[in-house]
């Protein structure tokens, strides 16, 4: 069938879900603080900071990061109304304001602090349930993830451990749901345990303790296996689980034979032997005043010897593999410790959702400080989308299997990019959604919960 294309004066939107984003933002003090003249020294009489940041939050919520997108929504009445924007900025003004805030160190510091506070407020005001991973321990997964910005000349871009040019931000997620507690943009060449890491860990744990009263289990990889971190976790009274560093001189066959003598055998396939055991090790930690303190930790060893492949092919030489884990958990079995660390790998999916689903991997600015703000706001919007997705999961009772978590791209497609028509009638404003759209009832319920 051949169609004719015509224009209309009716307000039709393809991003209805922005009202959900605004409802959640209204539950925080972000708008009031960002518009306070004493808070950020960069203000404009024509376009307020609130309008600047809410415009960019609306862009991020649709899985976009480019400042140029601002021009697409400058005259979009629904976009402005849904996000409570009085005057939309052009892409030039949006970029200039971000750059101006980033150039003043005190403003940048205040901005990052406000983003951290807002992340906590979102989880507190909406009574977000954080699912524990072991007994009552809520996981706090901390990891570095490279962002590929190859071919660019952005400030801070350098060679990462993934052998690509880009950034290497550190991220911290809380709960098995994967809410972003905090993030910090770093140069690509920065090591995971650089000078800033201790400060990052301290502030992250403090924020996490404001979010939940349950005990925390900090999970990190081998890059953070050091006495300084063990001392910090002990002083902060949190449980921890890290992968032990592999020293070049270490030989896996040595640990296998030791595990064979001291450990217990785990049943596996033919041609594969596996032994598990634990032992205590003392970490000598130095306090800030120079005094030394001995902290005992538990080392869990998982040693494997393979004499054949799973398909039955015999190996000429046996293959040895040894994995060691450092933890404060004393009651958990070796199997539970290993499984808890394997679950830490779920944070890789959270990285993927931020970098790919929200398109934040290639940051939009050439200035490092501006990209710090972009990454911080991206994390905040990620939490909002995650919250909408979790509410959606609870409401979807018609499906046979229980959905524990929805990917961010699914939330954007189903909830944010929902088509509707805005109608003003009898002093009321009504969002009309096609009655056959399968998401209409879910959207209505999510809207009520986000507004509460």
Coordinates of C-alpha atoms in Angstrom, one line a residue:
X1 CA 0.0 0.0 0.0
X2 CA 1.2 3.5 -0.8
X3 CA 1.2 6.1 2.0
X4 CA 1.2 9.9 2.0
X5 CA 3.5 11.6 4.5
X6 CA 2.0 14.7 6.2
X7 CA 2.8 17.0 9.1
X8 CA 0.7 17.5 12.1
X9 CA 0.4 20.0 14.9
X10 CA -0.4 17.3 17.4
X11 CA 2.3 16.5 20.0
X12 CA 3.5 13.0 19.2
X13 CA 6.5 11.5 21.0
X14 CA 8.7 8.5 20.6
X15 CA 10.4 9.0 24.0
X16 CA 7.4 8.8 26.4
X17 CA 9.5 7.2 29.1
X18 CA 11.4 10.5 29.8
X19 CA 8.6 11.3 32.3
X20 CA 9.8 8.3 34.3
X21 CA 13.3 9.6 34.4
X22 CA 12.1 13.0 35.5
X23 CA 9.9 11.5 38.2
X24 CA 12.9 9.7 39.7
X25 CA 15.0 12.8 39.5
X26 CA 12.3 14.8 41.3
X27 CA 12.7 12.5 44.3
X28 CA 16.3 13.8 44.7
X29 CA 17.7 17.3 45.4
X30 CA 19.7 17.3 42.2
X31 CA 17.8 20.1 40.5
X32 CA 17.7 22.4 43.5
X33 CA 21.4 22.0 44.2
X34 CA 22.6 22.3 40.6
X35 CA 20.6 25.6 40.3
X36 CA 22.1 27.1 43.5
X37 CA 24.3 30.0 42.4
X38 CA 26.7 29.3 45.3
X39 CA 27.1 25.7 44.3
X40 CA 28.5 26.1 40.8
X41 CA 30.1 29.4 39.8
X42 CA 29.1 28.9 36.2
X43 CA 25.5 30.2 35.6
X44 CA 23.6 31.9 32.8
X45 CA 20.5 34.1 33.1
X46 CA 19.1 32.7 29.9
X47 CA 19.7 29.0 30.5
X48 CA 20.0 27.6 34.0
X49 CA 22.3 24.7 35.0
X50 CA 19.1 22.7 35.7
X51 CA 18.0 23.0 32.1
X52 CA 21.6 22.2 30.9
X53 CA 21.9 19.0 32.9
X54 CA 18.3 17.8 32.5
X55 CA 18.7 18.2 28.7
X56 CA 21.8 16.0 28.7
X57 CA 20.2 13.5 31.1
X58 CA 17.3 13.2 28.6
X59 CA 19.8 12.5 25.8
X60 CA 21.7 9.9 27.9
X61 CA 18.4 8.2 28.8
X62 CA 17.9 7.4 25.2
X63 CA 21.3 5.7 24.8
X64 CA 23.1 8.7 23.2
X65 CA 26.0 10.8 24.3
X66 CA 26.8 13.3 21.6
X67 CA 26.3 17.0 22.5
X68 CA 25.0 17.5 18.9
X69 CA 21.8 15.7 19.9
X70 CA 20.7 18.7 21.9
X71 CA 19.8 20.5 18.6
X72 CA 17.4 17.7 17.8
X73 CA 15.3 18.4 20.9
X74 CA 15.7 22.1 21.2
X75 CA 12.2 22.8 19.8
X76 CA 10.7 19.5 21.0
X77 CA 7.8 20.5 23.3
X78 CA 7.3 17.0 24.8
X79 CA 11.1 16.6 25.5
X80 CA 11.1 19.9 27.4
X81 CA 7.8 19.3 29.3
X82 CA 8.7 15.8 30.3
X83 CA 12.0 16.8 31.8
X84 CA 10.8 20.1 33.3
X85 CA 13.0 22.2 31.0
X86 CA 12.2 25.9 30.6
X87 CA 14.7 26.6 27.8
X88 CA 16.6 23.9 25.9
X89 CA 20.3 24.6 25.1
X90 CA 21.9 24.3 21.7
X91 CA 24.7 21.8 21.3
X92 CA 27.3 24.6 21.4
X93 CA 26.0 26.0 24.7
X94 CA 25.7 22.5 26.2
X95 CA 29.4 21.7 25.4
X96 CA 30.6 25.2 26.5
X97 CA 28.8 24.9 29.9
X98 CA 30.3 21.4 30.5
X99 CA 33.7 22.6 29.6
X100 CA 33.4 25.7 31.8
X101 CA 32.4 23.6 34.8
X102 CA 35.2 21.2 34.2
X103 CA 37.8 23.9 34.0
X104 CA 37.3 25.1 37.5
X105 CA 38.6 22.5 39.9
X106 CA 36.2 23.4 42.8
X107 CA 33.2 23.1 40.4
X108 CA 34.3 19.8 39.1
X109 CA 34.8 18.5 42.6
X110 CA 31.3 19.7 43.7
X111 CA 29.8 18.2 40.5
X112 CA 31.2 14.8 41.2
X113 CA 30.2 15.0 44.8
X114 CA 26.6 15.9 43.8
X115 CA 26.5 12.9 41.4
X116 CA 27.6 10.6 44.2
X117 CA 25.0 12.0 46.6
X118 CA 22.3 11.7 43.9
X119 CA 23.1 8.0 43.3
X120 CA 22.6 7.4 47.1
X121 CA 19.4 9.4 47.1
X122 CA 17.9 7.4 44.2
X123 CA 18.5 4.2 46.1
X124 CA 17.3 5.6 49.4
X125 CA 14.2 7.5 48.4
X126 CA 12.9 4.6 46.1
X127 CA 13.6 2.0 48.9
X128 CA 15.6 -0.1 46.5
X129 CA 16.1 -3.7 47.6
X130 CA 19.7 -4.8 47.3
X131 CA 19.9 -8.6 47.0
X132 CA 22.7 -10.2 49.1
X133 CA 25.1 -12.7 47.5
X134 CA 26.1 -14.7 50.7
X135 CA 24.0 -14.9 53.8
X136 CA 23.2 -11.2 54.5
X137 CA 26.3 -9.8 52.7
X138 CA 25.5 -7.3 49.9
X139 CA 28.2 -7.4 47.2
X140 CA 30.2 -4.3 46.3
X141 CA 32.0 -5.3 43.0
X142 CA 34.9 -3.1 42.1
X143 CA 36.6 -3.4 38.7
X144 CA 38.5 -1.5 36.0
X145 CA 37.1 -1.6 32.5
X146 CA 38.9 -0.2 29.4
X147 CA 37.0 2.2 27.1
X148 CA 38.2 1.9 23.5
X149 CA 38.7 5.5 22.1
X150 CA 41.2 4.4 19.4
X151 CA 41.9 7.0 16.6
X152 CA 41.1 10.0 18.9
X153 CA 43.3 12.6 20.4
X154 CA 41.3 13.1 23.5
X155 CA 43.1 14.2 26.7
X156 CA 43.9 11.2 28.8
X157 CA 43.7 8.6 26.0
X158 CA 46.6 6.2 26.2
X159 CA 47.5 2.5 25.8
X160 CA 45.3 0.2 28.1
X161 CA 46.0 -3.3 29.3
X162 CA 43.5 -4.5 26.7
X163 CA 46.0 -3.3 24.0
X164 CA 43.8 -0.5 22.7
X165 CA 44.0 3.3 23.0
X166 CA 41.4 4.6 25.4
X167 CA 40.5 5.3 29.1
X168 CA 40.5 2.9 32.0
X169 CA 37.8 4.0 34.5
X170 CA 37.2 2.1 37.7
X171 CA 33.6 1.2 38.6
X172 CA 31.9 0.0 41.7
X173 CA 28.5 -1.7 41.6
X174 CA 26.3 -2.6 44.6
X175 CA 23.9 -5.5 45.0
X176 CA 23.4 -8.4 42.6
X177 CA 21.1 -6.1 40.6
X178 CA 24.2 -4.0 39.7
X179 CA 23.4 -0.4 40.7
X180 CA 26.4 1.8 40.1
X181 CA 27.7 3.1 43.4
X182 CA 30.5 5.2 42.1
X183 CA 32.9 5.6 39.1
X184 CA 36.1 7.4 38.4
X185 CA 37.5 8.2 34.9
X186 CA 41.2 7.4 34.6
X187 CA 43.9 7.6 31.9
X188 CA 44.2 4.4 29.9
X189 CA 47.7 3.7 31.2
X190 CA 46.7 4.0 34.8
X191 CA 47.1 0.8 36.9
X192 CA 44.1 -0.6 38.8
X193 CA 45.9 0.0 42.1
X194 CA 47.2 3.5 41.4
X195 CA 47.7 6.2 44.0
X196 CA 44.0 7.3 43.8
X197 CA 42.6 3.8 44.5
X198 CA 42.7 3.9 48.3
X199 CA 40.8 7.2 48.4
X200 CA 38.3 5.8 45.8
X201 CA 37.7 2.7 47.9
X202 CA 37.3 4.7 51.1
X203 CA 34.7 7.0 49.6
X204 CA 32.9 4.1 47.8
X205 CA 32.5 2.1 51.0
X206 CA 31.2 5.1 52.9
X207 CA 28.6 5.7 50.2
X208 CA 27.6 2.0 50.2
X209 CA 27.1 2.1 53.9
X210 CA 24.6 5.0 53.5
X211 CA 22.7 2.9 51.0
X212 CA 22.3 -0.3 53.0
X213 CA 22.6 -1.4 56.7
X214 CA 23.5 -4.9 55.8
X215 CA 27.2 -6.0 55.9
X216 CA 29.2 -5.5 52.7
X217 CA 31.3 -8.0 50.7
X218 CA 33.9 -6.2 48.6
X219 CA 34.9 -8.2 45.6
X220 CA 37.9 -7.2 43.4
X221 CA 40.3 -8.9 41.0
X222 CA 44.0 -9.6 41.5
X223 CA 45.1 -6.0 40.7
X224 CA 43.9 -5.0 44.1
X225 CA 45.6 -7.7 46.1
X226 CA 47.8 -5.7 48.4
X227 CA 48.2 -5.1 52.1
X228 CA 46.9 -1.5 51.9
X229 CA 43.5 -2.7 50.7
X230 CA 43.4 -5.5 53.3
X231 CA 44.1 -2.9 56.1
X232 CA 41.4 -0.5 54.6
X233 CA 38.7 -3.3 54.5
X234 CA 39.6 -4.4 58.0
X235 CA 39.3 -0.8 59.4
X236 CA 36.1 -0.2 57.5
X237 CA 34.7 -3.5 58.9
X238 CA 33.7 -5.0 55.6
X239 CA 34.2 -8.5 54.3
X240 CA 36.4 -8.9 51.2
X241 CA 37.2 -11.4 48.5
X242 CA 40.0 -10.9 46.0
X243 CA 41.9 -13.1 43.6
X244 CA 45.5 -13.7 44.6
X245 CA 48.2 -12.3 42.4
X246 CA 50.1 -14.8 40.3
X247 CA 53.8 -14.3 40.8
X248 CA 56.0 -15.2 37.8
X249 CA 58.1 -17.5 40.0
X250 CA 55.0 -19.4 41.2
X251 CA 54.6 -22.8 39.6
X252 CA 51.1 -24.2 39.5
X253 CA 52.3 -27.8 39.8
X254 CA 53.8 -26.9 43.2
X255 CA 50.4 -25.7 44.5
X256 CA 48.8 -28.8 43.0
X257 CA 51.1 -31.2 44.8
X258 CA 50.6 -29.2 48.0
X259 CA 46.8 -29.3 47.5
X260 CA 47.0 -33.0 46.8
X261 CA 48.7 -33.5 50.2
X262 CA 46.7 -31.1 52.3
X263 CA 43.4 -30.7 50.5
X264 CA 40.4 -32.7 49.6
X265 CA 39.6 -34.1 46.2
X266 CA 36.7 -32.8 44.1
X267 CA 34.9 -35.2 41.8
X268 CA 35.4 -34.2 38.2
X269 CA 35.6 -35.9 34.8
X270 CA 38.1 -38.6 33.8
X271 CA 41.6 -37.1 33.0
X272 CA 41.1 -34.2 35.4
X273 CA 42.0 -34.0 39.0
X274 CA 40.9 -31.1 41.3
X275 CA 41.9 -30.4 44.9
X276 CA 40.6 -27.6 47.2
X277 CA 42.1 -26.4 50.5
X278 CA 42.5 -23.4 52.6
X279 CA 45.2 -22.0 54.8
X280 CA 45.9 -18.9 56.8
X281 CA 48.3 -16.2 55.8
X282 CA 49.5 -13.0 57.7
X283 CA 49.4 -9.7 55.8
X284 CA 51.9 -7.2 57.3
X285 CA 50.1 -3.8 56.9
X286 CA 51.4 -0.3 57.6
X287 CA 49.2 2.3 59.0
X288 CA 49.4 6.0 58.2
X289 CA 51.4 6.7 61.4
X290 CA 54.0 4.1 60.2
X291 CA 53.1 1.5 62.8
X292 CA 52.8 -2.1 61.5
X293 CA 49.9 -4.4 62.1
X294 CA 49.5 -8.1 61.3
X295 CA 46.2 -9.1 59.7
X296 CA 45.4 -12.8 59.2
X297 CA 43.5 -13.7 56.0
X298 CA 42.2 -16.9 54.5
X299 CA 43.7 -18.2 51.3
X300 CA 41.6 -20.6 49.3
X301 CA 43.4 -22.8 46.7
X302 CA 41.8 -24.4 43.7
X303 CA 44.4 -26.6 42.0
X304 CA 43.8 -28.7 38.8
X305 CA 45.8 -31.2 36.8
X306 CA 44.6 -32.3 33.4
X307 CA 46.0 -35.4 31.6
X308 CA 43.3 -35.4 28.9
X309 CA 40.9 -33.0 27.2
X310 CA 37.1 -33.2 27.7
X311 CA 36.8 -35.0 24.3
X312 CA 39.2 -37.7 25.6
X313 CA 42.3 -36.7 23.7
X314 CA 45.4 -37.6 25.9
X315 CA 47.9 -34.8 26.6
X316 CA 51.6 -35.5 26.1
X317 CA 52.4 -33.4 29.2
X318 CA 49.9 -32.8 32.0
X319 CA 48.5 -29.3 32.3
X320 CA 48.4 -27.6 35.7
X321 CA 46.2 -24.7 36.8
X322 CA 46.0 -23.0 40.1
X323 CA 43.8 -20.2 41.3
X324 CA 44.0 -18.6 44.7
X325 CA 41.6 -16.4 46.5
X326 CA 42.2 -14.0 49.5
X327 CA 39.2 -13.5 51.7
X328 CA 38.0 -12.6 55.2
X329 CA 35.1 -15.1 55.1
X330 CA 35.9 -17.9 57.5
X331 CA 32.7 -19.9 57.6
X332 CA 32.1 -20.3 53.8
X333 CA 33.3 -23.5 52.2
X334 CA 36.0 -23.5 49.4
X335 CA 33.2 -24.1 46.8
X336 CA 31.2 -21.2 48.1
X337 CA 34.2 -18.9 48.0
X338 CA 35.0 -19.9 44.4
X339 CA 31.4 -19.5 43.3
X340 CA 31.2 -16.0 45.0
X341 CA 34.2 -14.9 43.0
X342 CA 32.8 -16.3 39.8
X343 CA 29.6 -14.2 40.4
X344 CA 31.9 -11.2 40.5
X345 CA 32.3 -11.6 36.8
X346 CA 28.7 -10.4 36.4
X347 CA 30.1 -6.9 36.7
X348 CA 31.5 -7.3 33.2
X349 CA 27.9 -7.3 31.9
X350 CA 27.2 -4.1 33.8
X351 CA 30.3 -2.6 32.1
X352 CA 28.9 -3.7 28.8
X353 CA 25.5 -2.1 29.5
X354 CA 27.1 1.3 30.3
X355 CA 29.6 1.2 27.4
X356 CA 27.4 -0.4 24.7
X357 CA 23.7 -0.1 25.6
X358 CA 24.2 3.6 26.6
X359 CA 26.9 4.2 24.1
X360 CA 29.2 5.8 26.6
X361 CA 32.4 4.0 25.6
X362 CA 33.5 6.7 23.1
X363 CA 33.3 9.8 25.3
X364 CA 32.1 12.9 23.4
X365 CA 34.7 15.6 24.5
X366 CA 38.4 16.1 23.9
X367 CA 38.7 17.5 27.5
X368 CA 39.3 15.0 30.2
X369 CA 37.4 17.0 32.9
X370 CA 34.3 17.2 30.7
X371 CA 34.4 13.5 30.1
X372 CA 34.6 13.0 33.8
X373 CA 31.2 14.8 34.1
X374 CA 29.8 12.8 31.2
X375 CA 30.8 9.5 32.8
X376 CA 29.4 10.6 36.2
X377 CA 26.0 11.6 34.7
X378 CA 26.0 8.5 32.6
X379 CA 26.3 6.4 35.7
X380 CA 23.5 8.3 37.4
X381 CA 21.2 7.8 34.4
X382 CA 22.2 4.1 34.3
X383 CA 20.9 3.7 37.9
X384 CA 17.6 5.4 36.9
X385 CA 17.2 3.0 33.9
X386 CA 18.2 0.0 36.1
X387 CA 15.6 1.0 38.7
X388 CA 12.9 1.3 36.0
X389 CA 14.0 -2.1 34.7
X390 CA 13.8 -3.7 38.2
X391 CA 10.3 -2.2 38.8
X392 CA 9.3 -3.6 35.4
X393 CA 10.6 -7.1 36.3
X394 CA 8.4 -7.2 39.4
X395 CA 5.3 -6.2 37.5
X396 CA 5.7 -8.8 34.7
X397 CA 3.9 -11.7 36.2
X398 CA 2.5 -13.1 33.0
X399 CA 5.8 -14.7 32.0
X400 CA 6.6 -18.3 33.0
X401 CA 10.1 -17.7 34.2
X402 CA 11.2 -15.1 36.8
X403 CA 13.2 -12.3 35.3
X404 CA 15.8 -11.1 37.8
X405 CA 17.3 -8.2 35.8
X406 CA 16.6 -6.5 32.5
X407 CA 19.4 -5.2 30.2
X408 CA 19.5 -1.4 29.9
X409 CA 18.9 -1.6 26.1
X410 CA 15.7 -3.5 26.8
X411 CA 14.6 -0.8 29.2
X412 CA 15.4 2.0 26.7
X413 CA 13.5 0.1 23.9
X414 CA 10.4 -0.9 25.9
X415 CA 10.0 2.0 28.4
X416 CA 11.9 5.1 27.3
X417 CA 11.3 4.9 23.5
X418 CA 7.6 4.2 23.8
X419 CA 5.4 6.1 21.3
X420 CA 2.6 8.3 22.6
X421 CA 0.5 11.4 22.0
X422 CA 0.3 14.3 24.4
X423 CA -3.3 15.8 24.7
X424 CA -4.4 18.8 26.7
X425 CA -8.1 18.6 27.6
X426 CA -10.2 20.1 30.4
X427 CA -7.2 21.5 32.2
X428 CA -5.5 18.1 32.2
X429 CA -2.6 16.7 30.3
X430 CA -3.0 13.2 29.1
X431 CA -0.4 10.8 27.6
X432 CA -2.2 8.6 25.1
X433 CA -0.6 5.2 24.2
X434 CA -2.0 2.9 21.6
X435 CA -4.4 0.4 23.3
X436 CA -2.9 -2.6 21.6
X437 CA 0.7 -1.8 22.8
X438 CA 1.6 -4.7 25.1
X439 CA 3.6 -2.3 27.3
X440 CA 0.8 0.1 28.2
X441 CA -0.3 -1.5 31.5
X442 CA 3.3 -2.0 32.6
X443 CA 4.1 1.6 31.8
X444 CA 1.1 2.9 33.7
X445 CA 2.1 0.9 36.8
X446 CA 5.8 1.9 36.5
X447 CA 4.8 5.6 36.2
X448 CA 2.7 5.4 39.4
X449 CA 5.6 3.8 41.3
X450 CA 8.2 6.2 39.9
X451 CA 6.1 9.1 41.0
X452 CA 5.5 7.8 44.5

